[in-house]
Coordinates of C-alpha atoms in Angstrom, one line a residue:
X1 CA 0.0 0.0 0.0
X2 CA 2.9 2.4 0.7
X3 CA 3.9 2.2 -3.0
X4 CA 0.4 3.0 -4.0
X5 CA 0.4 6.1 -1.9
X6 CA 4.0 7.1 -2.7
X7 CA 2.9 7.4 -6.4
X8 CA 0.0 9.6 -5.5
X9 CA 0.8 11.6 -2.4
X10 CA 1.4 15.3 -3.0
X11 CA 0.9 17.2 0.3
X12 CA 0.8 14.8 3.2
X13 CA 2.8 11.7 4.1
X14 CA 1.4 8.6 5.6
X15 CA 3.7 8.8 8.6
X16 CA 2.1 12.1 9.7
X17 CA -1.3 10.6 9.8
X18 CA -0.7 7.3 11.6
X19 CA -1.5 7.9 15.3
X20 CA 0.5 5.7 17.6
X21 CA -2.6 4.5 19.4
X22 CA -3.9 2.9 16.2
X23 CA -1.0 0.6 15.7
X24 CA -0.9 -3.0 16.9
X25 CA 2.8 -2.9 17.9
X26 CA 3.2 -3.2 21.7
X27 CA 5.8 -0.5 21.8
X28 CA 3.2 2.0 20.7
X29 CA 0.8 1.1 23.4
X30 CA 1.0 3.7 26.2
X31 CA -0.8 1.8 29.0
X32 CA 0.3 -0.2 31.9
X33 CA -1.7 -3.4 32.0
X34 CA -1.3 -3.7 35.7
X35 CA -3.4 -0.6 36.2
X36 CA -6.2 -1.7 34.0
X37 CA -9.2 -3.4 35.6
X38 CA -10.7 -6.4 34.0
X39 CA -13.9 -4.6 33.3
X40 CA -12.0 -1.9 31.4
X41 CA -10.2 -4.4 29.3
X42 CA -13.5 -6.2 28.5
X43 CA -15.1 -2.9 27.5
X44 CA -12.2 -2.1 25.2
X45 CA -12.3 -5.5 23.7
X46 CA -16.0 -5.2 22.9
X47 CA -15.6 -1.7 21.4
X48 CA -12.9 -2.9 19.0
X49 CA -14.2 -6.3 18.2
X50 CA -15.5 -5.5 14.6
X51 CA -12.3 -3.9 13.3
X52 CA -10.1 -6.3 15.2
X53 CA -12.2 -9.1 13.7
X54 CA -11.3 -8.0 10.2
X55 CA -7.6 -7.9 11.1
X56 CA -7.7 -11.3 12.7
X57 CA -9.5 -12.8 9.8
X58 CA -6.9 -11.2 7.4
X59 CA -4.2 -12.9 9.5
X60 CA -5.9 -16.2 8.9
X61 CA -5.8 -15.6 5.1
X62 CA -2.5 -13.9 4.6
X63 CA -0.3 -14.5 7.6
X64 CA -1.1 -18.2 8.3
X65 CA -1.8 -19.2 4.7
X66 CA -0.6 -22.5 3.3
X67 CA -0.9 -21.2 -0.3
X68 CA 0.6 -18.1 -1.9
X69 CA -1.8 -15.2 -2.6
X70 CA -2.1 -16.0 -6.3
X71 CA -3.6 -19.4 -5.4
X72 CA -6.3 -18.1 -3.1
X73 CA -10.0 -18.8 -3.9
X74 CA -13.4 -17.6 -2.9
X75 CA -13.5 -20.3 -0.2
X76 CA -10.2 -19.1 1.4
X77 CA -11.5 -15.6 2.0
X78 CA -15.0 -16.3 3.2
X79 CA -14.3 -15.6 6.9
X80 CA -12.6 -12.3 5.9
X81 CA -15.6 -11.3 3.8
X82 CA -17.9 -12.1 6.7
X83 CA -15.9 -9.9 9.0
X84 CA -15.9 -7.0 6.5
X85 CA -19.7 -7.4 6.3
X86 CA -20.0 -6.4 9.9
X87 CA -18.2 -3.1 9.5
X88 CA -20.2 0.1 9.2
X89 CA -19.2 3.8 9.2
X90 CA -19.7 3.9 13.0
X91 CA -16.9 1.4 13.7
X92 CA -14.3 3.3 11.6
X93 CA -15.2 6.9 12.6
X94 CA -16.8 8.0 9.3
X95 CA -20.4 8.4 10.4
X96 CA -20.2 12.2 9.8
X97 CA -18.6 11.8 6.4
X98 CA -21.4 9.4 5.4
X99 CA -24.1 11.7 6.6
X100 CA -22.7 14.6 4.6
X101 CA -22.3 12.5 1.5
X102 CA -25.9 11.2 1.7
X103 CA -27.2 14.7 2.3
X104 CA -25.3 16.0 -0.7
X105 CA -26.6 13.1 -2.9
X106 CA -30.1 13.9 -1.8
X107 CA -29.7 17.5 -2.8
X108 CA -30.1 18.7 0.8
X109 CA -26.9 20.8 0.7
X110 CA -27.3 22.4 -2.7
X111 CA -28.8 25.6 -1.4
X112 CA -26.2 26.3 1.2
X113 CA -23.5 29.0 0.5
X114 CA -20.6 26.6 1.2
X115 CA -22.0 24.1 -1.2
X116 CA -21.7 26.5 -4.1
X117 CA -18.1 27.4 -3.5
X118 CA -15.8 26.3 -6.3
X119 CA -12.6 25.5 -4.5
X120 CA -9.9 23.2 -5.8
X121 CA -11.1 19.7 -6.5
X122 CA -11.1 17.7 -3.3
X123 CA -8.5 14.9 -3.2
X124 CA -8.9 11.2 -2.6
X125 CA -8.1 10.6 1.1
X126 CA -6.7 7.5 2.9
X127 CA -7.2 6.4 6.5
X128 CA -4.6 3.9 7.6
X129 CA -5.9 1.3 10.0
X130 CA -3.3 -1.5 10.2
X131 CA -0.2 -2.7 8.4
X132 CA 2.1 -5.8 8.8
X133 CA 4.4 -7.5 6.3
X134 CA 1.6 -9.8 5.2
X135 CA -1.3 -7.3 4.5
X136 CA -2.6 -3.8 5.0
X137 CA -6.0 -2.4 6.1
X138 CA -7.2 1.1 5.2
X139 CA -10.0 3.2 3.8
X140 CA -10.1 5.2 0.6
X141 CA -12.6 8.1 0.5
X142 CA -13.3 9.3 -3.1
X143 CA -15.2 12.5 -3.6
X144 CA -18.0 12.6 -6.1
X145 CA -16.7 13.0 -9.6
X146 CA -13.2 11.9 -8.7
X147 CA -11.6 8.5 -9.3
X148 CA -8.7 6.2 -8.5
X149 CA -7.2 5.6 -12.0
X150 CA -6.9 2.2 -13.6
X151 CA -4.2 0.3 -11.7
X152 CA -3.2 -3.2 -10.9
X153 CA -2.3 -5.5 -7.9
X154 CA 0.3 -7.9 -9.1
X155 CA 0.3 -11.2 -7.2
X156 CA -2.2 -9.8 -4.7
X157 CA -5.7 -10.5 -3.4
X158 CA -7.9 -7.6 -2.3
X159 CA -11.1 -7.8 -0.2
X160 CA -13.1 -4.7 0.1
X161 CA -16.4 -3.2 1.1
X162 CA -18.1 0.1 0.2
X163 CA -19.1 1.7 3.5
X164 CA -21.2 4.5 2.0
X165 CA -21.9 6.2 -1.4
X166 CA -21.9 4.7 -4.9
X167 CA -18.8 3.9 -6.9
X168 CA -18.5 2.6 -10.5
X169 CA -16.1 -0.3 -10.8
X170 CA -14.4 -1.2 -14.1
X171 CA -12.3 -4.3 -14.0
X172 CA -10.1 -6.1 -16.6
X173 CA -8.5 -9.5 -17.0
X174 CA -5.4 -9.9 -19.1
X175 CA -6.0 -11.8 -22.3
X176 CA -2.8 -13.7 -23.1
X177 CA -4.6 -15.5 -26.0
X178 CA -4.9 -12.1 -27.7
X179 CA -1.4 -10.7 -26.8
X180 CA 0.2 -11.9 -30.0
X181 CA -2.7 -11.0 -32.3
X182 CA -1.9 -8.9 -35.4
X183 CA -2.4 -5.2 -34.5
X184 CA -1.7 -5.5 -30.8
X185 CA 0.6 -2.7 -29.8
X186 CA 4.0 -3.8 -28.6
X187 CA 4.4 -3.4 -24.8
X188 CA 0.7 -2.9 -24.2
X189 CA -1.5 -5.2 -22.3
X190 CA -4.4 -6.7 -24.2
X191 CA -7.3 -7.3 -21.8
X192 CA -11.0 -8.1 -21.6
X193 CA -13.3 -5.9 -19.6
X194 CA -15.0 -8.2 -17.2
X195 CA -16.9 -5.8 -15.0
X196 CA -18.5 -2.4 -15.3
X197 CA -21.2 -1.7 -12.7
X198 CA -22.0 0.5 -9.7
X199 CA -21.4 -0.8 -6.2
X200 CA -23.0 0.5 -3.0
X201 CA -22.9 -0.4 0.7
X202 CA -25.7 -2.8 0.0
X203 CA -23.7 -4.7 -2.5
X204 CA -21.7 -6.5 0.3
X205 CA -18.0 -7.3 0.4
X206 CA -16.1 -7.9 -2.9
X207 CA -12.9 -9.7 -3.8
X208 CA -10.4 -9.4 -6.6
X209 CA -7.8 -12.1 -7.1
X210 CA -4.3 -12.0 -8.8
X211 CA -5.7 -13.2 -12.1
X212 CA -9.3 -12.1 -11.8
X213 CA -10.4 -8.5 -12.0
X214 CA -6.9 -7.5 -10.9
X215 CA -6.7 -4.4 -13.0
X216 CA -9.5 -1.9 -12.1
X217 CA -10.7 1.6 -11.8
X218 CA -12.9 3.3 -9.2
X219 CA -15.1 6.3 -10.2
X220 CA -17.2 7.9 -7.5
X221 CA -20.8 8.4 -8.7
X222 CA -21.5 9.8 -5.3
X223 CA -18.9 10.5 -2.6
X224 CA -17.9 7.1 -1.2
X225 CA -15.6 5.2 1.2
X226 CA -14.0 1.8 0.4
X227 CA -12.5 -0.3 3.1
X228 CA -9.6 -2.3 1.6
X229 CA -7.8 -5.4 2.9
X230 CA -4.8 -6.1 0.6
X231 CA -2.3 -8.9 0.8
X232 CA 0.5 -9.2 0.4
X233 CA 1.3 -5.5 0.3
X234 CA 2.9 -3.7 -2.6
X235 CA 6.7 -4.3 -2.6
X236 CA 8.8 -3.5 -5.6
X237 CA 11.6 -5.7 -4.3
X238 CA 9.2 -8.7 -4.6
X239 CA 7.9 -7.7 -8.0
X240 CA 4.7 -6.2 -6.6
X241 CA 5.1 -2.6 -8.0
X242 CA 1.9 -0.8 -8.8
X243 CA 1.3 0.2 -12.5
X244 CA -1.2 2.6 -13.8
X245 CA -2.9 2.2 -17.2
X246 CA -4.7 4.2 -19.9
X247 CA -7.1 2.5 -22.3
X248 CA -6.3 3.0 -25.9
X249 CA -8.6 2.6 -28.9
X250 CA -8.9 -1.2 -29.8
X251 CA -11.3 -0.9 -32.6
X252 CA -9.8 -1.9 -35.9
X253 CA -7.0 -3.9 -34.4
X254 CA -8.7 -7.2 -35.0
X255 CA -8.6 -8.2 -31.4
X256 CA -12.3 -9.2 -31.2
X257 CA -15.3 -7.9 -29.3
X258 CA -14.8 -6.9 -25.7
X259 CA -11.0 -6.5 -26.0
X260 CA -9.2 -3.5 -24.6
X261 CA -5.7 -2.2 -25.0
X262 CA -4.1 -1.0 -21.8
X263 CA -1.0 1.1 -22.0
X264 CA 1.2 1.8 -18.9
X265 CA 1.3 5.4 -17.9
X266 CA 2.3 7.6 -15.0
X267 CA -0.5 8.5 -12.6
X268 CA -2.4 11.6 -13.7
X269 CA -1.0 14.9 -12.3
X270 CA -4.3 15.7 -10.7
X271 CA -4.5 12.3 -8.9
X272 CA -3.8 13.2 -5.3
X273 CA -4.2 11.0 -2.3
X274 CA -3.9 12.7 1.1
X275 CA -3.5 10.9 4.4
X276 CA -6.0 11.5 7.2
X277 CA -5.8 10.4 10.8
X278 CA -7.9 7.3 11.6
X279 CA -10.3 7.9 14.5
X280 CA -12.2 4.7 14.5
X281 CA -12.0 1.6 16.7
X282 CA -8.5 0.5 17.6
X283 CA -7.0 -2.8 16.6
X284 CA -6.7 -4.9 19.8

């Protein structure tokens, strides 16, 4: 995930927005367990059970896995998807964001002076929840009309859930059977578009695998938040470097119906991801 942010961050750094109390590392915990009563510990455990449940389920998939990520199946991630299904905006501290997004979508804010201000386009924001060598957990908030450009997750599995709002998801699978076809541009990826629909909080948790829907784009139809569990993390030393793509015209290349040509590009200049402090439940 750090590589993803490094390619996009312009004004903030992730380290500035990662409060010590949100990390799982014991050295960042500022309490003396001797002074904590059992009732206080039980109350803390209850309040963090949903988010901690996601992290624990992710450990079961990515930290204690018997198979590499590229061999995971729907069956392997079922417990993680169940845990994601229990998360709402209340557990992750985004209830106010969701309320404002829903009010805007309903047109309730259109008459207010601040709603008519034409400031700079708001950036995509990222709330870091948890990170370890095997996976990362965080939330991307995408303002209405903005997007996360087409990008990939080489050798990774991503489980996610829309927490509020509506987002268009476009996904591609590489098509090696078409890569050598006459007319295919050298160096470009020939792919098939396998998904193009709108996802909401009612759609439930989603999964993309290393060879299924692994290249995708998010476009916010309404301001939205997406909780992501990604494993293993981006790591260029392990060949997991993020790449961005732009779709080129495929018509007339003889690649067949549904084929797309994806050319690697730098992330757009106006694609900005800014870190925000996570204020939701702590990971126990």
